Short mmCIF file of C-alpha atoms and ligand atoms in Angstrom, two decimals:
data_model
loop_
_atom_site.label_atom_id
_atom_site.label_comp_id
_atom_site.label_asym_id
_atom_site.label_seq_id
_atom_site.Cartn_x
_atom_site.Cartn_y
_atom_site.Cartn_z
CA MET S 23 0.70 36.27 6.75
CA SER S 24 0.59 32.49 6.86
CA GLN S 25 -2.32 30.79 5.17
CA VAL S 26 -4.51 28.47 7.27
CA PHE S 27 -5.51 25.33 5.40
CA PRO S 28 -8.68 23.46 6.35
CA SER S 29 -8.28 20.12 8.16
CA VAL S 30 -8.77 16.92 6.19
CA ILE S 31 -9.91 13.87 8.12
CA ILE S 32 -10.39 10.21 7.24
CA THR S 33 -14.08 9.57 7.96
CA GLY S 34 -14.19 5.93 6.89
CA THR S 35 -11.86 3.09 5.97
CA GLY S 36 -12.51 -0.28 4.38
CA SER S 37 -10.68 -3.23 2.94
CA TYR S 38 -11.23 -6.38 0.96
CA LEU S 39 -9.28 -9.62 0.86
CA PRO S 40 -10.01 -12.51 -1.47
CA LYS S 41 -11.27 -15.68 0.23
CA ASN S 42 -8.57 -17.96 -1.17
CA VAL S 43 -5.84 -18.42 1.49
CA VAL S 44 -2.50 -19.63 0.09
CA THR S 45 -0.09 -20.92 2.72
CA ASN S 46 3.68 -21.21 2.42
CA ASP S 47 3.24 -24.98 2.26
CA ASP S 48 0.87 -24.52 -0.70
CA LEU S 49 3.60 -22.57 -2.53
CA ALA S 50 6.21 -25.18 -1.60
CA LYS S 51 4.20 -27.62 -3.74
CA ILE S 52 4.78 -25.57 -6.90
CA VAL S 53 8.16 -23.87 -6.34
CA ASP S 54 11.40 -24.92 -4.63
CA THR S 55 10.85 -23.24 -1.25
CA SER S 56 9.77 -24.03 2.30
CA ASP S 57 7.56 -22.61 5.03
CA GLU S 58 10.67 -22.21 7.18
CA TRP S 59 12.54 -20.14 4.54
CA ILE S 60 9.61 -17.84 3.81
CA ARG S 61 8.77 -17.25 7.49
CA SER S 62 12.34 -16.61 8.57
CA ARG S 63 13.34 -14.41 5.59
CA SER S 64 10.12 -12.44 5.20
CA GLY S 65 7.77 -13.01 8.15
CA ILE S 66 4.98 -14.11 5.79
CA HIS S 67 2.88 -17.15 6.78
CA GLU S 68 0.15 -16.93 4.17
CA ARG S 69 -1.41 -14.58 1.62
CA ARG S 70 -4.65 -14.29 -0.36
CA PHE S 71 -4.94 -14.84 -4.11
CA ALA S 72 -7.95 -13.54 -6.04
CA GLU S 73 -10.02 -15.79 -8.27
CA LYS S 74 -9.24 -15.81 -12.01
CA ASP S 75 -12.34 -13.74 -12.78
CA GLU S 76 -11.79 -11.37 -9.86
CA ALA S 77 -9.97 -8.29 -11.14
CA THR S 78 -8.37 -5.37 -9.31
CA SER S 79 -11.49 -3.22 -9.89
CA HIS S 80 -13.72 -5.82 -8.18
CA MET S 81 -11.52 -5.87 -5.07
CA ALA S 82 -11.30 -2.06 -5.13
CA THR S 83 -15.08 -1.72 -5.36
CA ALA S 84 -15.63 -4.11 -2.43
CA ALA S 85 -13.16 -2.18 -0.22
CA ALA S 86 -14.73 1.13 -1.24
CA GLU S 87 -18.25 -0.06 -0.32
CA LYS S 88 -17.02 -0.69 3.23
CA ALA S 89 -15.25 2.67 3.49
CA ILE S 90 -18.36 4.51 2.27
CA THR S 91 -20.54 2.67 4.82
CA ALA S 92 -18.04 3.44 7.59
CA ALA S 93 -18.04 7.13 6.63
CA GLY S 94 -21.85 7.17 6.76
CA ILE S 95 -22.18 9.20 3.57
CA ASP S 96 -24.25 8.79 0.43
CA ARG S 97 -22.04 7.65 -2.43
CA GLU S 98 -23.54 10.45 -4.55
CA GLU S 99 -21.62 12.90 -2.37
CA ILE S 100 -18.23 11.62 -3.58
CA ASP S 101 -16.85 13.93 -6.25
CA LEU S 102 -13.30 12.59 -6.68
CA LEU S 103 -12.03 9.01 -6.94
CA ILE S 104 -8.35 8.06 -7.04
CA VAL S 105 -7.27 4.45 -7.49
CA ALA S 106 -3.64 3.61 -6.79
CA THR S 107 -2.65 0.41 -8.59
CA MET S 108 0.18 -1.17 -10.55
CA THR S 109 -2.04 -4.04 -11.69
CA PRO S 110 -4.92 -2.26 -13.44
CA ASP S 111 -7.67 -4.39 -14.99
CA MET S 112 -6.30 -3.30 -18.38
CA PRO S 113 -4.00 -0.51 -19.64
CA PHE S 114 -7.03 1.64 -20.41
CA PRO S 115 -9.61 2.72 -19.47
CA SER S 116 -8.35 3.42 -15.98
CA THR S 117 -9.35 1.11 -13.15
CA ALA S 118 -10.79 4.23 -11.47
CA CYS S 119 -13.31 4.57 -14.32
CA LEU S 120 -14.30 0.92 -13.93
CA VAL S 121 -14.71 1.34 -10.17
CA GLN S 122 -16.68 4.57 -10.68
CA SER S 123 -19.12 2.61 -12.82
CA GLN S 124 -19.30 -0.42 -10.50
CA LEU S 125 -20.02 1.85 -7.53
CA GLY S 126 -22.51 3.96 -9.51
CA LEU S 127 -20.78 7.20 -8.55
CA GLY S 128 -22.03 9.40 -11.37
CA ASN S 129 -19.81 11.35 -13.75
CA ILE S 130 -17.21 12.46 -11.21
CA THR S 131 -13.46 12.97 -11.61
CA ALA S 132 -11.80 9.54 -11.52
CA PHE S 133 -8.22 8.64 -12.29
CA ASP S 134 -5.52 6.06 -11.60
CA LEU S 135 -2.26 6.81 -9.88
CA GLN S 136 0.79 4.58 -10.22
CA ALA S 137 3.30 4.64 -7.39
CA ALA S 138 3.59 0.87 -6.78
CA CYS S 139 3.81 0.05 -3.04
CA SER S 140 3.72 3.76 -2.12
CA GLY S 141 0.38 4.08 -3.95
CA PHE S 142 -1.94 4.37 -0.94
CA ILE S 143 0.15 7.17 0.55
CA TYR S 144 0.48 8.98 -2.78
CA ALA S 145 -3.33 8.77 -3.16
CA LEU S 146 -3.92 9.94 0.42
CA ASN S 147 -1.61 12.93 -0.01
CA THR S 148 -2.99 13.82 -3.46
CA GLY S 149 -6.62 13.41 -2.37
CA SER S 150 -6.21 15.52 0.75
CA ASN S 151 -4.46 18.31 -1.15
CA MET S 152 -7.22 18.33 -3.78
CA LEU S 153 -9.76 18.63 -0.96
CA ARG S 154 -7.81 21.49 0.61
CA SER S 155 -7.75 23.27 -2.75
CA GLY S 156 -11.52 23.61 -2.46
CA ALA S 157 -12.12 21.92 -5.80
CA TYR S 158 -13.69 18.78 -4.24
CA LYS S 159 -15.83 18.03 -1.19
CA LYS S 160 -15.63 14.29 -0.59
CA VAL S 161 -12.80 12.13 -1.86
CA LEU S 162 -12.58 8.36 -2.12
CA ILE S 163 -9.10 6.89 -2.36
CA ILE S 164 -8.34 3.24 -3.03
CA GLY S 165 -5.15 1.16 -3.10
CA ALA S 166 -5.67 -2.15 -4.87
CA ASP S 167 -3.46 -4.76 -6.47
CA LYS S 168 -3.86 -8.24 -7.88
CA MET S 169 -0.19 -9.12 -7.53
CA SER S 170 -0.85 -12.78 -8.34
CA SER S 171 -1.55 -11.67 -11.93
CA ILE S 172 2.10 -10.61 -12.40
CA LEU S 173 3.91 -13.21 -10.28
CA ASP S 174 6.33 -15.63 -11.89
CA PHE S 175 5.69 -18.97 -10.23
CA GLU S 176 9.06 -20.15 -11.53
CA ASP S 177 10.90 -17.41 -9.59
CA ARG S 178 10.98 -18.41 -5.93
CA SER S 179 12.69 -15.16 -4.89
CA THR S 180 9.59 -13.08 -5.73
CA CYS S 181 6.48 -15.27 -5.96
CA VAL S 182 6.43 -16.07 -2.24
CA LEU S 183 6.35 -12.43 -1.14
CA PHE S 184 3.18 -10.94 -2.60
CA GLY S 185 -0.59 -11.20 -2.14
CA ASP S 186 -3.81 -9.64 -3.45
CA GLY S 187 -6.11 -7.14 -1.75
CA ALA S 188 -7.65 -3.69 -1.68
CA SER S 189 -8.10 -0.89 0.82
CA ALA S 190 -10.00 2.39 0.74
CA ALA S 191 -10.59 5.59 2.68
CA VAL S 192 -13.07 8.46 2.50
CA LEU S 193 -11.56 11.91 3.06
CA GLU S 194 -13.51 14.99 4.07
CA ILE S 195 -12.89 18.53 5.26
CA SER S 196 -13.41 19.06 9.00
CA GLU S 197 -14.30 22.20 10.94
CA GLU S 198 -12.00 21.06 13.75
CA THR S 199 -8.50 22.49 13.75
CA ASN S 200 -5.21 20.79 14.62
CA CYS S 201 -6.44 17.34 13.72
CA GLY S 202 -6.64 15.03 10.75
CA ILE S 203 -3.98 14.74 8.09
CA LEU S 204 -1.31 17.12 9.33
CA GLY S 205 0.78 16.66 6.23
CA GLY S 206 2.23 14.31 3.70
CA THR S 207 5.44 13.95 1.80
CA ALA S 208 6.46 11.85 -1.18
CA GLY S 209 9.50 11.36 -3.36
CA SER S 210 10.83 9.32 -6.23
CA ASP S 211 14.07 8.25 -7.88
CA GLY S 212 13.71 6.83 -11.36
CA SER S 213 17.44 6.52 -12.03
CA ASN S 214 17.48 2.76 -11.54
CA PRO S 215 14.07 1.41 -12.60
CA ASN S 216 15.32 -2.15 -13.07
CA LEU S 217 15.60 -2.72 -9.31
CA LEU S 218 11.91 -3.66 -9.28
CA TYR S 219 9.92 -3.79 -12.50
CA GLN S 220 7.82 -5.63 -15.05
CA PRO S 221 9.86 -5.53 -18.28
CA ALA S 222 7.15 -6.08 -20.91
CA GLY S 223 3.57 -5.09 -21.64
CA GLY S 224 4.12 -1.34 -22.01
CA SER S 225 5.11 0.83 -24.98
CA ALA S 226 8.83 0.11 -24.51
CA GLN S 227 8.25 -3.58 -24.99
CA PRO S 228 4.76 -4.44 -26.16
CA ALA S 229 3.53 -8.00 -25.71
CA SER S 230 5.02 -10.42 -28.22
CA LEU S 231 5.60 -14.15 -28.45
CA LYS S 232 9.18 -13.51 -27.33
CA SER S 233 8.16 -11.40 -24.33
CA VAL S 234 5.76 -14.10 -23.18
CA GLU S 235 8.24 -16.94 -23.73
CA SER S 236 10.96 -15.09 -21.83
CA ARG S 237 8.53 -14.44 -18.92
CA GLU S 238 8.90 -10.67 -19.18
CA HIS S 239 5.33 -9.92 -18.09
CA PHE S 240 6.20 -10.84 -14.53
CA ILE S 241 7.83 -8.99 -11.61
CA ARG S 242 11.62 -8.82 -11.52
CA MET S 243 13.34 -7.63 -8.38
CA ASN S 244 16.79 -7.05 -6.92
CA GLY S 245 15.62 -7.99 -3.41
CA LYS S 246 18.83 -7.18 -1.55
CA GLU S 247 19.12 -3.64 -2.93
CA ILE S 248 15.42 -2.91 -2.43
CA PHE S 249 15.73 -4.15 1.15
CA LYS S 250 18.62 -1.78 1.97
CA GLN S 251 17.01 1.23 0.33
CA ALA S 252 13.60 0.56 1.92
CA VAL S 253 15.03 0.66 5.45
CA ARG S 254 17.15 3.77 4.81
CA VAL S 255 14.54 5.78 2.90
CA MET S 256 11.52 4.93 5.10
CA GLY S 257 13.61 5.85 8.16
CA GLN S 258 14.66 9.17 6.61
CA VAL S 259 11.22 10.18 5.35
CA SER S 260 9.66 9.32 8.74
CA THR S 261 12.17 11.49 10.59
CA ASP S 262 11.76 14.31 8.08
CA ILE S 263 7.98 14.51 8.35
CA LEU S 264 8.06 14.32 12.17
CA ASN S 265 10.62 17.17 12.28
CA CYS S 266 8.55 19.18 9.86
CA TYR S 267 5.61 19.18 12.32
CA ASP S 268 7.80 19.54 15.46
CA TYR S 269 7.32 15.99 16.68
CA GLU S 270 9.86 13.43 17.90
CA THR S 271 9.75 9.67 17.45
CA GLU S 272 8.55 9.26 21.04
CA HIS S 273 5.35 11.17 20.17
CA ILE S 274 4.24 8.48 17.70
CA ASP S 275 1.33 6.41 19.01
CA LEU S 276 1.21 4.10 15.99
CA LEU S 277 3.47 3.59 13.00
CA ILE S 278 1.95 1.80 10.02
CA PRO S 279 4.71 0.83 7.60
CA HIS S 280 4.38 -0.74 4.16
CA GLN S 281 4.07 -4.49 4.68
CA ALA S 282 6.87 -5.95 2.55
CA ASN S 283 9.17 -7.89 4.86
CA MET S 284 9.21 -8.23 8.67
CA ARG S 285 13.00 -7.83 8.67
CA ILE S 286 12.61 -4.49 6.85
CA ILE S 287 9.99 -3.41 9.40
CA GLU S 288 12.14 -4.50 12.37
CA SER S 289 15.18 -2.70 10.96
CA LEU S 290 13.07 0.43 10.44
CA ALA S 291 11.80 0.28 14.04
CA LYS S 292 15.37 -0.18 15.32
CA ARG S 293 16.66 2.68 13.21
CA MET S 294 13.88 4.95 14.57
CA ARG S 295 14.34 3.62 18.13
CA LEU S 296 10.63 2.74 18.21
CA PRO S 297 9.44 -0.35 20.15
CA MET S 298 7.70 -2.93 17.93
CA GLU S 299 4.50 -2.57 20.05
CA LYS S 300 4.09 0.85 18.41
CA LEU S 301 3.81 -0.67 14.94
CA HIS S 302 0.82 -2.35 13.37
CA ASN S 303 1.60 -5.27 11.07
CA ASN S 304 -0.45 -7.87 9.22
CA LEU S 305 2.20 -9.03 6.78
CA ASP S 306 2.14 -12.54 8.25
CA ARG S 307 -1.45 -13.03 6.99
CA TYR S 308 -1.51 -11.09 3.73
CA GLY S 309 2.05 -10.77 2.39
CA ASN S 310 2.97 -7.70 0.37
CA THR S 311 -0.24 -6.38 -1.22
CA SER S 312 1.59 -3.42 -2.83
CA GLY S 313 -0.78 -0.42 -3.23
CA ALA S 314 -3.28 -1.93 -0.79
CA SER S 315 -0.75 -2.64 1.97
CA VAL S 316 -0.72 0.52 4.11
CA GLY S 317 -4.49 1.02 3.79
CA LEU S 318 -5.18 -2.61 4.77
CA ALA S 319 -3.11 -2.21 7.93
CA LEU S 320 -4.72 1.18 8.68
CA ASP S 321 -8.24 -0.22 8.32
CA GLU S 322 -7.40 -3.22 10.50
CA ALA S 323 -5.72 -1.09 13.18
CA PHE S 324 -8.67 1.30 13.33
CA ARG S 325 -11.31 -1.45 13.43
CA ASN S 326 -9.32 -3.28 16.16
CA GLY S 327 -9.36 -0.15 18.33
CA ARG S 328 -5.64 0.47 18.01
CA ILE S 329 -6.19 4.09 16.91
CA LYS S 330 -7.92 6.51 19.27
CA SER S 331 -8.94 10.13 19.02
CA GLY S 332 -6.01 12.50 19.50
CA GLU S 333 -3.36 9.90 18.71
CA LEU S 334 -0.47 10.52 16.35
CA VAL S 335 -0.33 8.01 13.51
CA LEU S 336 2.46 7.84 10.95
CA LEU S 337 2.07 5.98 7.66
CA VAL S 338 5.21 5.27 5.61
CA ALA S 339 5.89 3.31 2.42
CA PHE S 340 8.49 2.50 -0.19
CA GLY S 341 8.21 0.78 -3.55
CA ALA S 342 9.07 0.42 -7.20
CA GLY S 343 10.01 3.55 -9.09
CA LEU S 344 11.64 3.98 -6.72
CA THR S 345 8.90 5.81 -4.83
CA TRP S 346 8.35 6.60 -1.19
CA GLY S 347 6.02 8.62 0.97
CA ALA S 348 4.75 9.33 4.47
CA THR S 349 1.57 10.81 5.95
CA LEU S 350 1.29 12.17 9.48
CA ILE S 351 -2.18 12.06 11.04
CA LYS S 352 -3.54 13.35 14.34
CA TRP S 353 -6.62 11.16 14.56
CA HIS S 354 -9.82 13.18 14.99
O1 UT7 K 402 7.52 -3.43 -1.65
C1 UT7 K 402 8.85 -3.53 -2.00
C2 UT7 K 402 8.97 -4.85 -2.62
N1 UT7 K 402 9.97 -5.74 -2.23
C3 UT7 K 402 10.63 -5.87 -1.07
O2 UT7 K 402 10.50 -5.13 -0.16
C4 UT7 K 402 11.57 -7.01 -0.95
C5 UT7 K 402 12.88 -6.62 -0.36
N2 UT7 K 402 13.80 -7.75 -0.23
C6 UT7 K 402 13.56 -8.82 0.55
O3 UT7 K 402 12.55 -8.89 1.20
C7 UT7 K 402 14.64 -9.89 0.65
O4 UT7 K 402 15.79 -9.46 -0.03
C8 UT7 K 402 14.16 -11.25 0.08
C9 UT7 K 402 13.10 -11.86 1.00
C10 UT7 K 402 13.60 -11.07 -1.32
C11 UT7 K 402 15.34 -12.20 0.03
O5 UT7 K 402 15.94 -12.34 1.28
P1 UT7 K 402 17.53 -12.42 1.42
O6 UT7 K 402 17.83 -12.69 2.82
O7 UT7 K 402 18.08 -11.16 0.79
O8 UT7 K 402 17.87 -13.71 0.57
P2 UT7 K 402 18.84 -13.85 -0.68
O9 UT7 K 402 18.24 -13.17 -1.87
O10 UT7 K 402 20.20 -13.45 -0.25
O11 UT7 K 402 18.83 -15.40 -0.91
C12 UT7 K 402 19.44 -16.26 0.02
C13 UT7 K 402 19.31 -17.67 -0.50
C14 UT7 K 402 19.76 -17.83 -1.94
O12 UT7 K 402 20.40 -19.09 -2.05
P3 UT7 K 402 22.00 -19.18 -2.11
O13 UT7 K 402 22.39 -18.40 -3.34
O14 UT7 K 402 22.50 -18.56 -0.85
O15 UT7 K 402 22.25 -20.65 -2.22
C15 UT7 K 402 18.48 -17.86 -2.72
O16 UT7 K 402 18.57 -18.59 -3.92
O17 UT7 K 402 17.95 -18.06 -0.46
C16 UT7 K 402 17.56 -18.57 -1.75
N3 UT7 K 402 16.16 -18.29 -1.95
C17 UT7 K 402 15.18 -19.11 -1.53
N4 UT7 K 402 15.24 -20.30 -0.90
C18 UT7 K 402 14.05 -20.86 -0.59
C19 UT7 K 402 15.59 -17.20 -2.53
N5 UT7 K 402 14.27 -17.31 -2.49
C20 UT7 K 402 13.98 -18.47 -1.87
C21 UT7 K 402 12.79 -19.12 -1.52
N6 UT7 K 402 12.87 -20.32 -0.88
N7 UT7 K 402 11.57 -18.60 -1.78
#
């Protein structure tokens, strides 16, 4: 006898972007690059950088406030908080604990999850499964990253690609059947961690004068390899999850991919034989906001009326780890 799991729906989304807009021309003043190179190689026109005293938890809290309002619930009802971030305020306590306090959520379960750019999808899948288990009733998930805090402004191949931001969603059980989060999948391959990483600041290489002088607290990336793998893996995981729920590419109403590079997104669309009109992108305005990326695009698409009841929405991401994931949603 097959078990019937309750439906999980997203009842509210929210996002936060710092006010400070940094254009490609602004970056060209501090690093050897140009607006033309950045636009043509990545599709990014500008990004937001947080203030010095604005930490990941502050952005996360602001996004969460909007998601809670959109869901129309009392914050006291939330009993689980997951924050996906690779730029926590500090190694410990978790950013989730800081957000829990800033939001005044009471002594609920709160923890961080680290899956880099796949973070929002990992949090969405984890949160919805914890709801389905019956252990929790209302879940708040957040993807937030202050990428500017780990960018090397002497490395033009990485510093032009990333931005800061936060996104959030409230998840709840629904009485309706055949709608909501149909399913999620996620994977990882840690066999080649140096493709995208921050060498120092952890237990393997604690902060030292040498680690600071050799700029090892900043992002390092093999862009070409990440590019190839991102297209291949996001294509595969998208096809796999559609097959799993007996859907074809043509059934997708909206695909929301991780916002890393417009050429990656275009290659993904081509590989899936999906017209670009079926994708929602905001990479041009915000750059790669890592854990916030998919949630930012989801919130924007929903608020702009691009997602309607009954539509099939596919979220897909890829990031450091390597990690990847996808979530298939039939919007309620
Ligand atoms: O969330 C996952 C995180 N990361 C990604 O998804 C990034 C994946 N990778 C990429 O997006 C692309 O590989 C990049 C945008 C990083 C690079 O694009 P590319 O077409 O692979 O360029 P490239 O690395 O082959 O560099 C081409 C040239 C090089 O010059 P030479 O050696 O041909 O003379 C670079 O030095 O462009 C140069 N270059 C730049 N020039 C101006 C690299 N960065 C810059 C820059 N401005 N910012």
